[in-house]
Amino acid sequence: MVSLRKAAVPGAFDTAAHAYDRLVDANPGYHEHLRLSAQRLGLPGDGAGLRLLDLGCGTGASTAALLAAAPRAEIVAVDASAAMLAQARTKQWPDTVRFVHSRAEELAAAGVTGPFDGILAAYLVRNLPDADSGLAAMRDLLRPGAPLAVHDYSVADSPRARATWTAVCWTIIIPAGKLRTGSAALYRYLWRSVQRFDGRAAFVERMRRAGFTDVHSETVPGWQSNIVHTFLGNRPSHRDMDAYRGR
Ligand SMILES: C[S@@+](CC[C@H](N)C(=O)[O-])C[C@H]1O[C@@H](n2cnc3c(N)ncnc32)[C@H](O)[C@@H]1O
């Protein structure tokens, strides 16, 4: 498989799911950075009474990060790859965490409806066939005023970040992925999809166009600095909407 269509990405994760945790565990900072993005949602207290969505939850790494940020919240964790979800379900979770098999584009049909008090989408939006409609759907799932954190690689704005990303992919990620799974296709797709993804400024603008307010980004420490970002924004509150309509 030389190129991977975005609609086929969950299928590629099905075949690589057994190796996913070992590969990301070898990536220094992977879990810490997910926890940072979950904390940046700024959820109140211990999450009691909140409903949160982890979209593209994979094997549950981002779900664990959400749970650490809001241990008493109800968490709905969704992924389109049955094999990634099967890995997630082998782990220990409180009864407040529920996994759902669905594409992000078909949540209502899978019974996943809002409102949510926060959404984390880690390494998902870059893989969606239509990022704009994906963001609009996430906005509509949020309670007015509630936050979205998109956690992803974005290198287009920085030649240094692009060079580091390419070097790390071709010397470590692609060879290690091929060694663990027998195929380099998903890891070559990862490299290429990040190269082609929005730069930081363009993605901030994309979130604004999708109707989010207070949009901004923060990066992470380590080799991923200026490569991995948390993009944050809120669904407009009722007060924002009234101000916008001039009331
Ligand atoms: C790189 S993994 C990230 C998993 C997890 N969020 C984490 O941080 O480790 C991307 C996940 O997005 C899922 N995915 C890709 N496209 C999707 C879509 N259209 N709808 C739902 N899930 C999707 C894949 O199946 C995969 O499990």
Short mmCIF file of C-alpha atoms and ligand atoms in Angstrom, two decimals:
data_model
loop_
_atom_site.label_atom_id
_atom_site.label_comp_id
_atom_site.label_asym_id
_atom_site.label_seq_id
_atom_site.Cartn_x
_atom_site.Cartn_y
_atom_site.Cartn_z
CA MET A 1 0.00 0.00 0.00
CA VAL A 2 1.74 3.16 -1.19
CA SER A 3 -0.89 5.76 -0.40
CA LEU A 4 -3.76 5.58 2.03
CA ARG A 5 -7.08 7.33 1.45
CA LYS A 6 -8.32 9.06 4.58
CA ALA A 7 -11.52 7.00 4.63
CA ALA A 8 -9.31 3.88 4.81
CA VAL A 9 -7.26 5.08 7.81
CA PRO A 10 -9.31 3.24 10.51
CA GLY A 11 -8.86 0.00 8.51
CA ALA A 12 -5.09 0.53 8.54
CA PHE A 13 -5.23 1.00 12.33
CA ASP A 14 -7.10 -2.33 12.56
CA THR A 15 -4.06 -4.15 11.19
CA ALA A 16 -1.57 -2.19 13.33
CA ALA A 17 -3.56 -2.13 16.60
CA HIS A 18 -1.64 -4.96 18.28
CA ALA A 19 1.60 -2.93 18.05
CA TYR A 20 0.21 0.55 18.77
CA ASP A 21 0.83 0.74 22.51
CA ARG A 22 4.39 -0.57 22.32
CA LEU A 23 5.22 1.96 19.60
CA VAL A 24 3.74 4.99 21.38
CA ASP A 25 5.17 3.90 24.75
CA ALA A 26 8.62 4.15 23.12
CA ASN A 27 7.92 7.76 22.10
CA PRO A 28 9.17 9.95 24.97
CA GLY A 29 6.50 12.36 26.14
CA TYR A 30 3.59 10.75 24.23
CA HIS A 31 1.39 10.15 27.28
CA GLU A 32 2.59 13.26 29.13
CA HIS A 33 1.67 15.44 26.13
CA LEU A 34 -1.82 13.90 25.91
CA ARG A 35 -2.29 14.65 29.61
CA LEU A 36 -1.16 18.23 28.99
CA SER A 37 -3.76 18.69 26.25
CA ALA A 38 -6.48 17.19 28.46
CA GLN A 39 -5.49 19.55 31.31
CA ARG A 40 -5.55 22.49 28.90
CA LEU A 41 -9.29 21.92 28.45
CA GLY A 42 -9.47 23.68 31.84
CA LEU A 43 -12.23 21.42 33.17
CA PRO A 44 -13.55 22.40 36.59
CA GLY A 45 -12.77 20.39 39.75
CA ASP A 46 -12.49 16.62 39.46
CA GLY A 47 -14.96 16.44 36.57
CA ALA A 48 -17.94 15.33 38.69
CA GLY A 49 -21.15 15.90 36.74
CA LEU A 50 -19.35 16.48 33.41
CA ARG A 51 -19.83 14.52 30.17
CA LEU A 52 -16.70 14.33 28.02
CA LEU A 53 -16.00 12.93 24.55
CA ASP A 54 -12.70 11.39 23.42
CA LEU A 55 -13.00 11.29 19.65
CA GLY A 56 -10.58 8.92 17.90
CA CYS A 57 -9.70 7.29 21.22
CA GLY A 58 -7.68 4.43 19.67
CA THR A 59 -6.32 2.08 22.33
CA GLY A 60 -7.35 4.48 25.10
CA ALA A 61 -4.17 6.56 25.57
CA SER A 62 -6.11 9.81 25.14
CA THR A 63 -9.00 8.39 27.21
CA ALA A 64 -6.57 7.79 30.09
CA ALA A 65 -5.37 11.39 29.72
CA LEU A 66 -8.96 12.69 29.92
CA LEU A 67 -9.62 10.47 32.91
CA ALA A 68 -6.52 11.84 34.68
CA ALA A 69 -7.75 15.42 34.07
CA ALA A 70 -11.33 14.67 35.15
CA PRO A 71 -11.42 11.42 37.19
CA ARG A 72 -15.12 11.69 38.08
CA ALA A 73 -16.46 12.67 34.66
CA GLU A 74 -18.54 10.43 32.42
CA ILE A 75 -16.39 9.74 29.34
CA VAL A 76 -17.60 8.51 25.96
CA ALA A 77 -14.64 7.26 23.90
CA VAL A 78 -15.23 6.67 20.19
CA ASP A 79 -13.13 5.10 17.45
CA ALA A 80 -13.77 3.70 13.97
CA SER A 81 -11.23 0.89 14.35
CA ALA A 82 -12.67 -2.18 16.07
CA ALA A 83 -9.19 -3.57 16.74
CA MET A 84 -7.97 -0.35 18.39
CA LEU A 85 -11.10 -0.41 20.59
CA ALA A 86 -10.50 -4.07 21.43
CA GLN A 87 -7.06 -3.09 22.76
CA ALA A 88 -8.62 -0.24 24.76
CA ARG A 89 -11.19 -2.58 26.29
CA THR A 90 -8.50 -4.93 27.63
CA LYS A 91 -7.46 -2.16 30.06
CA GLN A 92 -9.04 -1.34 33.42
CA TRP A 93 -11.57 1.49 33.35
CA PRO A 94 -14.11 2.81 35.82
CA ASP A 95 -17.80 2.28 34.97
CA THR A 96 -17.98 5.93 33.94
CA VAL A 97 -15.95 5.22 30.76
CA ARG A 98 -17.82 3.81 27.74
CA PHE A 99 -16.27 2.82 24.39
CA VAL A 100 -18.26 3.16 21.17
CA HIS A 101 -17.38 1.85 17.71
CA SER A 102 -18.21 4.57 15.19
CA ARG A 103 -16.72 6.83 12.58
CA ALA A 104 -16.52 10.44 13.75
CA GLU A 105 -18.73 11.28 10.77
CA GLU A 106 -21.56 8.97 11.94
CA LEU A 107 -21.84 9.60 15.68
CA ALA A 108 -25.61 10.16 15.84
CA ALA A 109 -26.26 6.82 14.12
CA ALA A 110 -24.10 5.15 16.80
CA GLY A 111 -26.15 6.82 19.55
CA VAL A 112 -23.49 9.37 20.50
CA THR A 113 -25.25 12.67 21.05
CA GLY A 114 -24.41 15.87 22.92
CA PRO A 115 -24.23 17.99 24.79
CA PHE A 116 -20.69 17.38 26.01
CA ASP A 117 -18.80 19.57 28.48
CA GLY A 118 -15.51 19.05 26.64
CA ILE A 119 -14.05 17.15 23.68
CA LEU A 120 -10.51 15.85 23.16
CA ALA A 121 -9.59 14.83 19.61
CA ALA A 122 -6.02 13.52 19.63
CA TYR A 123 -4.38 12.69 16.29
CA LEU A 124 -7.82 12.50 14.67
CA VAL A 125 -8.72 15.66 12.71
CA ARG A 126 -5.74 15.30 10.31
CA ASN A 127 -7.19 11.90 9.35
CA LEU A 128 -10.75 13.02 8.67
CA PRO A 129 -11.87 13.08 5.03
CA ASP A 130 -13.41 16.53 5.68
CA ALA A 131 -11.78 18.40 8.57
CA ASP A 132 -14.18 21.37 8.33
CA SER A 133 -17.34 19.33 8.70
CA GLY A 134 -15.66 17.29 11.45
CA LEU A 135 -14.92 20.46 13.41
CA ALA A 136 -18.45 21.78 12.84
CA ALA A 137 -19.89 18.51 14.13
CA MET A 138 -17.70 18.72 17.26
CA ARG A 139 -18.83 22.33 17.85
CA ASP A 140 -22.47 21.24 17.66
CA LEU A 141 -21.86 18.41 20.16
CA LEU A 142 -20.55 20.84 22.78
CA ARG A 143 -22.58 22.68 25.36
CA PRO A 144 -22.44 26.48 24.72
CA GLY A 145 -19.14 27.77 26.17
CA ALA A 146 -17.57 24.29 26.41
CA PRO A 147 -14.01 23.58 25.12
CA LEU A 148 -12.49 21.49 22.32
CA ALA A 149 -8.82 20.42 22.39
CA VAL A 150 -7.38 19.16 19.11
CA HIS A 151 -4.02 17.51 19.80
CA ASP A 152 -1.94 16.90 16.69
CA TYR A 153 1.27 17.28 14.74
CA SER A 154 1.57 20.47 12.69
CA VAL A 155 4.88 21.34 11.03
CA ALA A 156 4.04 23.42 7.94
CA ASP A 157 4.86 26.78 9.57
CA SER A 158 8.40 25.89 10.58
CA PRO A 159 11.23 24.57 8.33
CA ARG A 160 13.00 23.31 11.45
CA ALA A 161 9.91 21.39 12.63
CA ARG A 162 9.45 19.91 9.12
CA ALA A 163 13.08 18.78 9.00
CA THR A 164 12.95 17.23 12.49
CA TRP A 165 9.67 15.48 11.68
CA THR A 166 11.08 13.98 8.48
CA ALA A 167 14.28 12.87 10.19
CA VAL A 168 12.43 11.22 13.11
CA CYS A 169 9.94 9.51 10.77
CA TRP A 170 12.50 8.02 8.40
CA THR A 171 15.09 7.01 10.99
CA ILE A 172 12.78 5.82 13.81
CA ILE A 173 8.99 5.78 13.31
CA ILE A 174 8.77 4.16 9.86
CA PRO A 175 11.45 1.46 10.48
CA ALA A 176 10.05 0.68 13.98
CA GLY A 177 6.46 0.52 12.64
CA LYS A 178 7.51 -1.81 9.82
CA LEU A 179 9.45 -4.01 12.25
CA ARG A 180 6.47 -4.33 14.64
CA THR A 181 3.66 -4.73 12.08
CA GLY A 182 5.31 -6.02 8.89
CA SER A 183 4.17 -3.01 6.86
CA ALA A 184 5.43 0.56 6.61
CA ALA A 185 2.27 1.88 4.92
CA LEU A 186 0.56 3.43 7.96
CA TYR A 187 3.79 5.08 9.15
CA ARG A 188 4.60 6.48 5.71
CA TYR A 189 1.03 7.81 5.65
CA LEU A 190 1.65 9.37 9.10
CA TRP A 191 4.76 11.15 7.80
CA ARG A 192 3.06 12.38 4.63
CA SER A 193 -0.25 13.37 6.25
CA VAL A 194 1.59 15.54 8.79
CA GLN A 195 3.69 17.14 6.01
CA ARG A 196 0.46 18.04 4.22
CA PHE A 197 -1.55 19.09 7.27
CA ASP A 198 -2.34 22.73 8.08
CA GLY A 199 0.35 24.85 9.67
CA ARG A 200 -0.35 26.13 13.18
CA ALA A 201 -1.75 29.47 11.99
CA ALA A 202 -3.92 27.87 9.28
CA PHE A 203 -5.42 25.39 11.73
CA VAL A 204 -6.19 28.14 14.26
CA GLU A 205 -7.95 29.97 11.41
CA ARG A 206 -9.79 26.76 10.41
CA MET A 207 -11.13 26.42 13.96
CA ARG A 208 -12.27 30.06 13.93
CA ARG A 209 -14.03 29.51 10.58
CA ALA A 210 -15.76 26.48 12.13
CA GLY A 211 -17.27 28.84 14.70
CA PHE A 212 -15.00 28.37 17.73
CA THR A 213 -14.12 31.34 19.95
CA ASP A 214 -10.96 32.06 22.00
CA VAL A 215 -8.98 29.90 19.58
CA HIS A 216 -5.29 29.55 20.33
CA SER A 217 -2.56 26.92 20.36
CA GLU A 218 0.15 25.79 22.76
CA THR A 219 2.99 23.41 22.05
CA VAL A 220 4.62 20.73 24.23
CA PRO A 221 8.12 20.19 25.66
CA GLY A 222 10.71 17.74 24.30
CA TRP A 223 11.68 16.90 20.71
CA GLN A 224 8.04 17.46 19.77
CA SER A 225 8.25 21.17 20.71
CA ASN A 226 6.65 23.17 17.87
CA ILE A 227 5.73 19.83 16.23
CA VAL A 228 2.91 18.64 18.54
CA HIS A 229 0.33 21.27 19.42
CA THR A 230 -2.83 21.60 21.45
CA PHE A 231 -5.36 23.67 19.51
CA LEU A 232 -7.98 25.04 21.87
CA GLY A 233 -11.31 26.73 21.25
CA ASN A 234 -14.77 26.99 22.74
CA ARG A 235 -18.25 26.70 21.36
CA PRO A 236 -19.60 30.26 21.65
CA SER A 237 -21.57 30.80 24.84
CA HIS A 238 -25.12 32.22 24.78
CA ARG A 239 -23.58 35.55 25.85
CA ASP A 240 -21.11 35.48 22.88
CA MET A 241 -24.01 34.76 20.53
CA ASP A 242 -26.10 37.61 21.95
CA ALA A 243 -23.12 40.02 21.59
CA TYR A 244 -22.61 38.81 18.01
CA ARG A 245 -26.27 39.49 17.19
CA GLY A 246 -25.95 42.95 18.81
CA ARG A 247 -28.37 42.32 21.68
C1 LIG B 1 -3.08 7.92 15.95
S1 LIG B 1 -4.52 7.16 16.62
C2 LIG B 1 -4.77 8.12 18.09
C3 LIG B 1 -5.44 7.36 19.17
C4 LIG B 1 -5.55 8.09 20.49
N1 LIG B 1 -6.34 9.28 20.38
C5 LIG B 1 -4.17 8.42 21.03
O1 LIG B 1 -3.93 9.61 21.25
O2 LIG B 1 -3.35 7.53 21.22
C6 LIG B 1 -5.81 7.77 15.56
C7 LIG B 1 -7.13 7.05 15.78
O3 LIG B 1 -8.13 7.74 15.03
C8 LIG B 1 -9.02 6.76 14.52
N2 LIG B 1 -9.72 7.34 13.36
C9 LIG B 1 -9.19 7.72 12.18
N3 LIG B 1 -10.16 8.20 11.38
C10 LIG B 1 -11.32 8.11 12.09
C11 LIG B 1 -12.66 8.47 11.83
N4 LIG B 1 -13.01 8.98 10.63
N5 LIG B 1 -13.58 8.28 12.79
C12 LIG B 1 -13.23 7.75 14.00
N6 LIG B 1 -11.97 7.38 14.29
C13 LIG B 1 -11.03 7.56 13.36
C14 LIG B 1 -8.13 5.59 14.14
O4 LIG B 1 -8.87 4.39 14.05
C15 LIG B 1 -7.12 5.61 15.29
O5 LIG B 1 -7.50 4.75 16.33
#
